[in-house]
Short mmCIF file of C-alpha atoms in Angstrom, two decimals:
data_model
loop_
_atom_site.label_atom_id
_atom_site.label_comp_id
_atom_site.label_asym_id
_atom_site.label_seq_id
_atom_site.Cartn_x
_atom_site.Cartn_y
_atom_site.Cartn_z
CA MET S 1 0.00 0.00 0.00
CA GLU S 2 1.29 3.39 -0.91
CA LYS S 3 2.11 5.48 2.13
CA LYS S 4 0.49 8.84 2.35
CA PRO S 5 2.85 11.75 2.83
CA HIS S 6 2.48 13.53 6.16
CA PHE S 7 1.73 16.89 4.58
CA VAL S 8 -0.83 17.86 7.19
CA ARG S 9 1.49 17.32 10.09
CA ARG S 10 4.37 19.15 8.46
CA GLU S 11 2.14 22.02 7.43
CA PHE S 12 0.90 22.75 10.96
CA LEU S 13 4.05 22.06 13.00
CA PRO S 14 5.59 25.57 12.54
CA ARG S 15 2.29 27.19 13.46
CA GLN S 16 2.03 25.02 16.59
CA VAL S 17 5.57 25.94 17.62
CA SER S 18 4.87 29.59 16.91
CA SER S 19 1.72 29.51 19.05
CA PHE S 20 3.57 27.78 21.86
CA SER S 21 6.38 30.36 21.73
CA LEU S 22 3.84 33.16 21.75
CA ALA S 23 2.15 31.67 24.80
CA LEU S 24 5.50 31.45 26.60
CA LEU S 25 6.27 35.04 25.66
CA LEU S 26 2.92 36.27 26.95
CA ALA S 27 3.42 34.35 30.18
CA ALA S 28 6.86 35.94 30.57
CA VAL S 29 5.38 39.38 29.92
CA LEU S 30 2.70 38.84 32.55
CA LEU S 31 5.25 37.56 35.08
CA LEU S 32 7.63 40.47 34.49
CA ASN S 33 4.78 42.96 34.72
CA ALA S 34 3.70 41.41 38.01
CA LEU S 35 7.25 41.66 39.36
CA LEU S 36 7.50 45.23 38.10
CA TYR S 37 4.21 46.10 39.80
CA LEU S 38 5.44 44.66 43.10
CA TYR S 39 8.75 46.54 42.82
CA LEU S 40 7.15 49.88 41.99
CA ASN S 41 4.45 49.42 44.61
CA LYS S 42 7.17 48.92 47.22
CA PHE S 43 9.11 51.89 45.85
CA TYR S 44 6.13 54.24 45.92
CA SER S 45 5.09 53.01 49.34
CA SER S 46 8.51 54.04 50.63
CA LEU S 47 8.08 57.44 48.97
CA GLY S 48 4.71 57.88 50.63
CA ARG S 49 5.61 56.82 54.16
CA VAL S 50 4.65 59.13 56.99
CA GLU S 51 6.14 62.55 56.23
CA THR S 52 6.56 63.71 59.81
CA ASP S 53 8.11 60.66 61.48
CA PRO S 54 11.53 59.89 59.96
CA GLY S 55 12.94 57.95 62.89
CA LEU S 56 9.75 56.57 64.45
CA CYS S 57 10.26 58.95 67.35
CA PRO S 58 7.77 61.47 68.78
CA PHE S 59 8.27 65.19 68.19
CA GLY S 60 11.25 66.54 70.14
CA HIS S 61 13.11 63.22 70.04
CA PHE S 62 15.53 61.43 67.72
CA LYS S 63 17.51 58.25 67.27
CA LEU S 64 20.68 57.57 65.33
CA GLY S 65 21.77 54.53 63.38
CA ALA S 66 20.87 51.16 64.88
CA VAL S 67 19.95 52.62 68.27
CA LYS S 68 16.45 51.42 69.21
CA ASN S 69 15.53 53.97 71.87
CA CYS S 70 14.62 57.57 71.14
CA SER S 71 16.47 60.38 72.91
CA PRO S 72 15.15 63.91 73.55
CA TRP S 73 16.77 66.71 71.61
CA LEU S 74 20.00 67.68 73.35
CA SER S 75 19.84 70.82 75.49
CA CYS S 76 22.44 73.57 75.86
CA GLU S 77 23.91 71.78 78.84
CA ALA S 78 24.09 68.42 77.07
CA ILE S 79 25.65 69.92 73.95
CA ASN S 80 28.32 71.73 75.97
CA ARG S 81 29.06 68.64 78.05
CA GLU S 82 28.76 65.79 75.53
CA VAL S 83 29.61 67.18 72.07
CA ARG S 84 33.24 67.54 71.01
CA LYS S 85 34.27 69.58 67.97
CA LEU S 86 36.65 67.83 65.57
CA LYS S 87 37.19 70.26 62.69
CA CYS S 88 35.54 73.06 60.72
CA VAL S 89 34.06 71.70 57.49
CA GLY S 90 32.29 74.76 56.13
CA GLU S 91 31.33 78.37 56.62
CA GLY S 92 28.61 80.51 55.06
CA ALA S 93 27.20 83.97 55.54
CA VAL S 94 25.14 82.90 58.54
CA LYS S 95 26.94 80.04 60.28
CA LYS S 96 30.10 77.98 60.64
CA VAL S 97 29.82 74.18 60.48
CA PHE S 98 31.93 71.75 62.52
CA LEU S 99 32.28 68.00 62.19
CA SER S 100 31.83 66.89 65.78
CA GLU S 101 31.42 63.80 67.95
CA TRP S 102 28.67 62.75 70.34
CA LYS S 103 28.88 59.41 72.16
CA GLU S 104 31.39 58.13 69.56
CA LYS S 105 29.08 59.09 66.70
CA LYS S 106 29.85 61.73 64.09
CA VAL S 107 27.46 64.71 64.19
CA VAL S 108 27.36 68.25 62.79
CA LEU S 109 27.48 71.35 64.97
CA SER S 110 26.43 74.66 63.40
CA GLN S 111 27.13 78.01 65.09
CA LEU S 112 26.16 81.55 64.21
CA THR S 113 29.06 83.60 62.87
CA ASN S 114 27.43 86.98 62.20
CA SER S 115 25.32 88.47 65.01
CA GLU S 116 23.56 90.71 62.48
CA LEU S 117 22.04 87.57 60.94
CA LYS S 118 20.78 85.98 64.13
CA GLU S 119 17.17 86.32 62.98
CA ASP S 120 17.98 84.24 59.90
CA PHE S 121 19.69 81.66 62.11
CA LEU S 122 16.73 81.42 64.48
CA HIS S 123 14.31 81.23 61.55
CA GLY S 124 16.30 78.28 60.19
CA LEU S 125 16.10 76.59 63.58
CA LYS S 126 12.35 77.18 63.75
CA MET S 127 11.92 75.62 60.30
CA LEU S 128 14.16 72.68 61.20
CA LYS S 129 12.13 71.90 64.31
CA ALA S 130 8.74 72.24 62.62
CA LEU S 131 9.58 70.41 59.38
CA GLN S 132 11.23 67.27 60.75
CA SER S 133 10.40 64.55 58.20
CA LYS S 134 11.98 62.08 55.82
CA HIS S 135 12.83 65.06 53.57
CA VAL S 136 14.73 67.12 56.17
CA VAL S 137 18.05 66.54 57.92
CA ARG S 138 17.53 65.10 61.39
CA LEU S 139 17.71 67.54 64.29
CA LEU S 140 19.59 66.20 67.34
CA GLY S 141 19.59 69.27 69.60
CA TYR S 142 19.95 73.03 69.78
CA CYS S 143 20.82 75.92 72.08
CA GLU S 144 19.12 79.21 71.24
CA GLN S 145 21.10 81.16 73.84
CA GLN S 146 24.39 80.16 72.19
CA PHE S 147 22.99 80.06 68.63
CA THR S 148 23.97 76.43 68.17
CA ILE S 149 22.28 73.62 66.20
CA LEU S 150 23.22 69.92 66.25
CA THR S 151 22.21 67.71 63.30
CA GLU S 152 22.90 64.28 61.86
CA TYR S 153 26.14 63.77 59.91
CA HIS S 154 26.08 62.55 56.30
CA PRO S 155 29.59 61.73 55.04
CA LEU S 156 28.77 62.17 51.32
CA GLY S 157 28.14 65.86 51.95
CA SER S 158 26.18 68.26 49.77
CA LEU S 159 24.81 67.58 46.31
CA ARG S 160 27.53 69.76 44.81
CA ARG S 161 29.79 66.71 45.11
CA LEU S 162 27.40 64.28 43.43
CA ASN S 163 29.41 63.72 40.24
CA GLU S 164 32.66 63.32 42.17
CA THR S 165 30.96 60.80 44.48
CA LEU S 166 29.64 58.77 41.55
CA HIS S 167 33.18 58.42 40.18
CA ILE S 168 34.45 56.84 43.40
CA PRO S 169 34.86 53.07 42.72
CA LYS S 170 32.55 52.20 45.63
CA TYR S 171 29.67 54.17 44.09
CA LYS S 172 30.21 53.67 40.34
CA GLY S 173 27.40 51.13 40.31
CA MET S 174 25.04 53.95 41.27
CA ASN S 175 25.97 56.01 38.21
CA THR S 176 22.99 54.94 36.08
CA TRP S 177 20.02 56.75 34.54
CA HIS S 178 17.75 54.85 36.91
CA ARG S 179 19.50 55.97 40.09
CA ARG S 180 19.94 59.52 38.80
CA LEU S 181 16.25 59.79 37.94
CA MET S 182 15.37 58.57 41.43
CA LEU S 183 17.50 61.40 42.84
CA ALA S 184 15.54 63.86 40.69
CA ILE S 185 12.32 62.34 42.07
CA ASP S 186 13.69 62.80 45.59
CA TYR S 187 14.43 66.46 44.84
CA VAL S 188 10.95 67.15 43.46
CA SER S 189 9.51 65.30 46.47
CA VAL S 190 11.27 67.79 48.75
CA ILE S 191 9.86 70.73 46.77
CA ARG S 192 6.39 69.16 46.94
CA TYR S 193 6.77 68.76 50.71
CA LEU S 194 7.82 72.39 51.18
CA HIS S 195 4.91 73.60 49.06
CA SER S 196 2.44 71.66 51.21
CA SER S 197 4.25 71.76 54.56
CA PRO S 198 2.65 71.91 58.01
CA LEU S 199 3.62 75.59 58.09
CA GLY S 200 2.01 76.42 54.76
CA THR S 201 3.43 76.95 51.27
CA LEU S 202 7.17 77.56 51.66
CA VAL S 203 9.46 78.94 48.94
CA MET S 204 13.11 77.84 48.72
CA CYS S 205 14.71 81.28 48.42
CA ASP S 206 18.39 80.27 48.65
CA SER S 207 18.25 79.19 45.02
CA ASN S 208 19.56 81.95 42.80
CA ASP S 209 21.94 79.65 40.91
CA LEU S 210 22.50 75.92 40.53
CA ASP S 211 25.50 75.77 42.85
CA LYS S 212 23.55 77.56 45.59
CA ILE S 213 20.63 75.15 45.29
CA LEU S 214 22.88 72.08 45.43
CA SER S 215 24.59 73.40 48.55
CA GLN S 216 21.24 73.39 50.39
CA TYR S 217 20.84 69.61 50.10
CA LEU S 218 22.66 66.57 51.45
CA LEU S 219 23.23 63.17 49.83
CA THR S 220 22.70 60.29 52.24
CA SER S 221 24.75 57.10 52.22
CA ASP S 222 21.81 55.18 50.75
CA PHE S 223 21.50 57.78 47.97
CA HIS S 224 18.53 59.86 49.01
CA ILE S 225 18.24 63.64 49.27
CA LEU S 226 17.64 65.73 52.40
CA VAL S 227 17.19 69.47 52.57
CA ASN S 228 19.74 70.82 55.03
CA ASP S 229 19.60 74.63 55.00
CA LEU S 230 16.26 76.18 55.93
CA ASP S 231 17.33 79.73 56.72
CA ALA S 232 15.40 81.28 53.79
CA LEU S 233 11.92 79.76 53.58
CA PRO S 234 9.27 82.51 53.42
CA VAL S 235 5.58 81.57 53.42
CA VAL S 236 3.12 82.18 50.59
CA ASN S 237 -0.52 82.64 51.58
CA ARG S 238 -2.62 83.42 48.52
CA SER S 239 -5.92 83.61 50.40
CA ALA S 240 -4.43 86.35 52.57
CA GLY S 241 -2.76 88.03 49.61
CA LYS S 242 0.69 87.26 51.00
CA LEU S 243 3.42 86.70 48.42
CA VAL S 244 7.21 86.72 48.87
CA LYS S 245 10.44 88.25 47.65
CA CYS S 246 13.73 86.39 47.92
CA GLY S 247 15.93 89.04 49.47
CA HIS S 248 16.15 92.76 48.88
CA ARG S 249 18.66 92.83 46.04
CA GLU S 250 18.18 92.59 42.29
CA LEU S 251 18.29 89.05 40.89
CA ARG S 252 19.69 88.45 37.42
CA GLY S 253 20.21 85.60 35.00
CA GLU S 254 18.16 82.92 33.25
CA PHE S 255 18.32 80.55 36.21
CA VAL S 256 15.96 82.61 38.36
CA ALA S 257 12.33 82.78 37.27
CA PRO S 258 11.20 85.71 35.06
CA GLU S 259 9.01 87.13 37.83
CA GLN S 260 12.09 87.33 40.09
CA ARG S 261 13.86 89.70 37.70
CA TRP S 262 13.49 93.47 37.69
CA PRO S 263 10.54 94.13 35.33
CA TYR S 264 11.13 97.81 34.49
CA GLY S 265 14.18 97.63 32.27
CA GLU S 266 17.79 98.78 32.47
CA ASN S 267 16.87 102.46 32.41
CA VAL S 268 15.00 102.28 35.72
CA PRO S 269 17.27 101.77 38.76
CA PHE S 270 16.32 98.80 40.95
CA GLU S 271 14.27 99.67 44.03
CA ASP S 272 13.19 96.93 46.39
CA ASP S 273 9.92 98.70 47.22
CA LEU S 274 8.93 98.67 43.54
CA MET S 275 9.84 95.03 42.96
CA PRO S 276 6.64 92.93 42.67
CA PRO S 277 6.39 89.86 44.94
CA TYR S 278 5.80 86.33 43.64
CA ASP S 279 4.82 82.83 44.75
CA GLU S 280 6.18 79.26 44.98
CA LYS S 281 6.13 78.76 41.21
CA THR S 282 9.67 80.19 41.16
CA ASP S 283 10.76 76.78 42.51
CA ILE S 284 8.98 75.04 39.61
CA TRP S 285 10.87 77.15 37.04
CA LYS S 286 14.19 75.80 38.38
CA ILE S 287 13.28 72.11 38.42
CA PRO S 288 14.39 71.34 34.81
CA ASP S 289 17.85 72.82 35.40
CA VAL S 290 18.35 70.93 38.66
CA SER S 291 17.07 67.68 37.13
CA ASN S 292 19.38 68.14 34.16
CA PHE S 293 22.28 68.18 36.62
CA PHE S 294 21.01 65.01 38.30
CA LEU S 295 20.61 63.13 35.02
CA GLY S 296 24.17 63.86 33.94
CA HIS S 297 25.53 62.24 30.80
CA VAL S 298 25.29 58.51 31.46
CA GLU S 299 23.85 55.95 29.07
CA GLY S 300 20.08 56.37 28.92
CA SER S 301 19.94 59.87 30.39
CA ASP S 302 19.04 61.45 27.04
CA ILE S 303 16.08 59.07 26.74
CA VAL S 304 14.92 60.21 30.18
CA ARG S 305 15.25 63.85 29.11
CA LEU S 306 13.15 63.12 26.02
CA HIS S 307 10.35 61.66 28.15
CA LEU S 308 10.50 64.67 30.50
CA PHE S 309 10.54 67.24 27.69
CA ASP S 310 6.86 68.22 27.90
CA ILE S 311 6.69 68.61 31.69
CA HIS S 312 9.96 70.57 31.68
CA ALA S 313 8.62 72.85 28.94
CA ALA S 314 5.57 73.46 31.14
CA CYS S 315 7.85 74.30 34.08
CA LYS S 316 9.47 77.00 31.94
CA LYS S 317 6.23 78.81 31.08
CA LYS S 318 6.73 82.54 31.48
CA ASP S 319 3.40 82.94 33.25
CA PRO S 320 3.76 81.33 36.71
CA ALA S 321 0.06 80.41 36.74
CA GLU S 322 0.60 78.18 33.69
CA ARG S 323 3.35 76.14 35.34
CA PRO S 324 2.44 72.79 36.92
CA SER S 325 2.41 72.21 40.65
CA ALA S 326 5.23 70.26 42.30
CA GLN S 327 2.77 67.38 42.76
CA GLU S 328 2.06 67.31 39.01
CA VAL S 329 5.76 67.30 38.22
CA LEU S 330 6.32 64.51 40.73
CA ASN S 331 3.50 62.43 39.23
CA THR S 332 5.03 62.78 35.77
CA TYR S 333 8.51 61.83 36.99
CA ARG S 334 7.11 58.69 38.62
CA LYS S 335 5.20 57.72 35.46
CA VAL S 336 8.35 58.14 33.38
CA LEU S 337 10.32 55.98 35.81
CA THR S 338 7.64 53.27 35.64
CA LEU S 339 7.54 53.38 31.83
CA LEU S 340 11.30 53.24 31.39
CA ILE S 341 11.76 50.43 33.90
CA ARG S 342 9.06 48.43 32.07
CA GLU S 343 10.75 49.05 28.72
CA ALA S 344 14.13 48.09 30.16
CA ALA S 345 12.66 44.89 31.64
CA LEU S 346 10.89 43.92 28.40
CA PRO S 347 13.14 45.07 25.52
CA GLY S 348 11.72 44.44 22.07
CA THR S 349 8.48 42.95 23.41
CA ARG S 350 6.28 45.30 21.41
CA GLU S 351 8.02 44.35 18.15
CA MET S 352 7.84 40.61 18.96
CA LEU S 353 4.11 40.81 19.61
#
């Protein structure tokens, strides 16, 4: 008997294999999306943890490192008796900063240097006490009579040193678009917190150029951002018609927002009384420039910039009322992070499907 050729079987075998491969691919996509969801859910939960309880201690208390018990803020007497200065590590217009030691732990002691600026110093202390949160450097103690503040020590220092830190062999693994974008998200989270703080809408006034902004923030050892200098945080209260001005001198340059610049031209001498006040949207104007610094020039950073183009263009609207809120910017940054992580986890999936 003549054998029949197995045409039917041979005809459908490639289609069966193709269907099986497609099923495996879809299963992999679903699994990776589930893992991505769990990762991002954990990430956003950490971003949204209680704003006002960074160390699980009640107001007026702190704890450092692995210590389980909370301690009350150190008093004048305790600071004088228990804190030992090691060396001066910085000095600004308002205060001098000393690396110090308390109970064998490194801490930072800040002292007023110019008596004419004591009001600024005390304002910074008031802000530091009232704004204790996961966004603000931890307060350990203070002495108003001696104009002294004690805060937690962060060895990586201010954000001005970010690029140098990322070139240290120990931290080179952090020098990725993903980690840099997360730092930008941290920064915008701080701005969002200040704009909706327990004290009202606060404007970060020590921000007339990029270097000045970066000097106001610290980089923690686990690569998060804390605001450190709160000496210049005026309050905006629109309902009461209260706006702000950052200082009493003329501000120049493209970095500051248009409404912060003298509006009457070069032929009219600057007068502080004639300078119109403004609101917190000056902080929004500066976000693209600060984020551009964070993103740097690593592989993938240009793709991130492309995805942030529209929100950054909105931040640069000349009319402050047309700029987004810090919350809207933060939402966009998080969406971009989610999108790019998904695309990195599933390269080429769209083309394969």
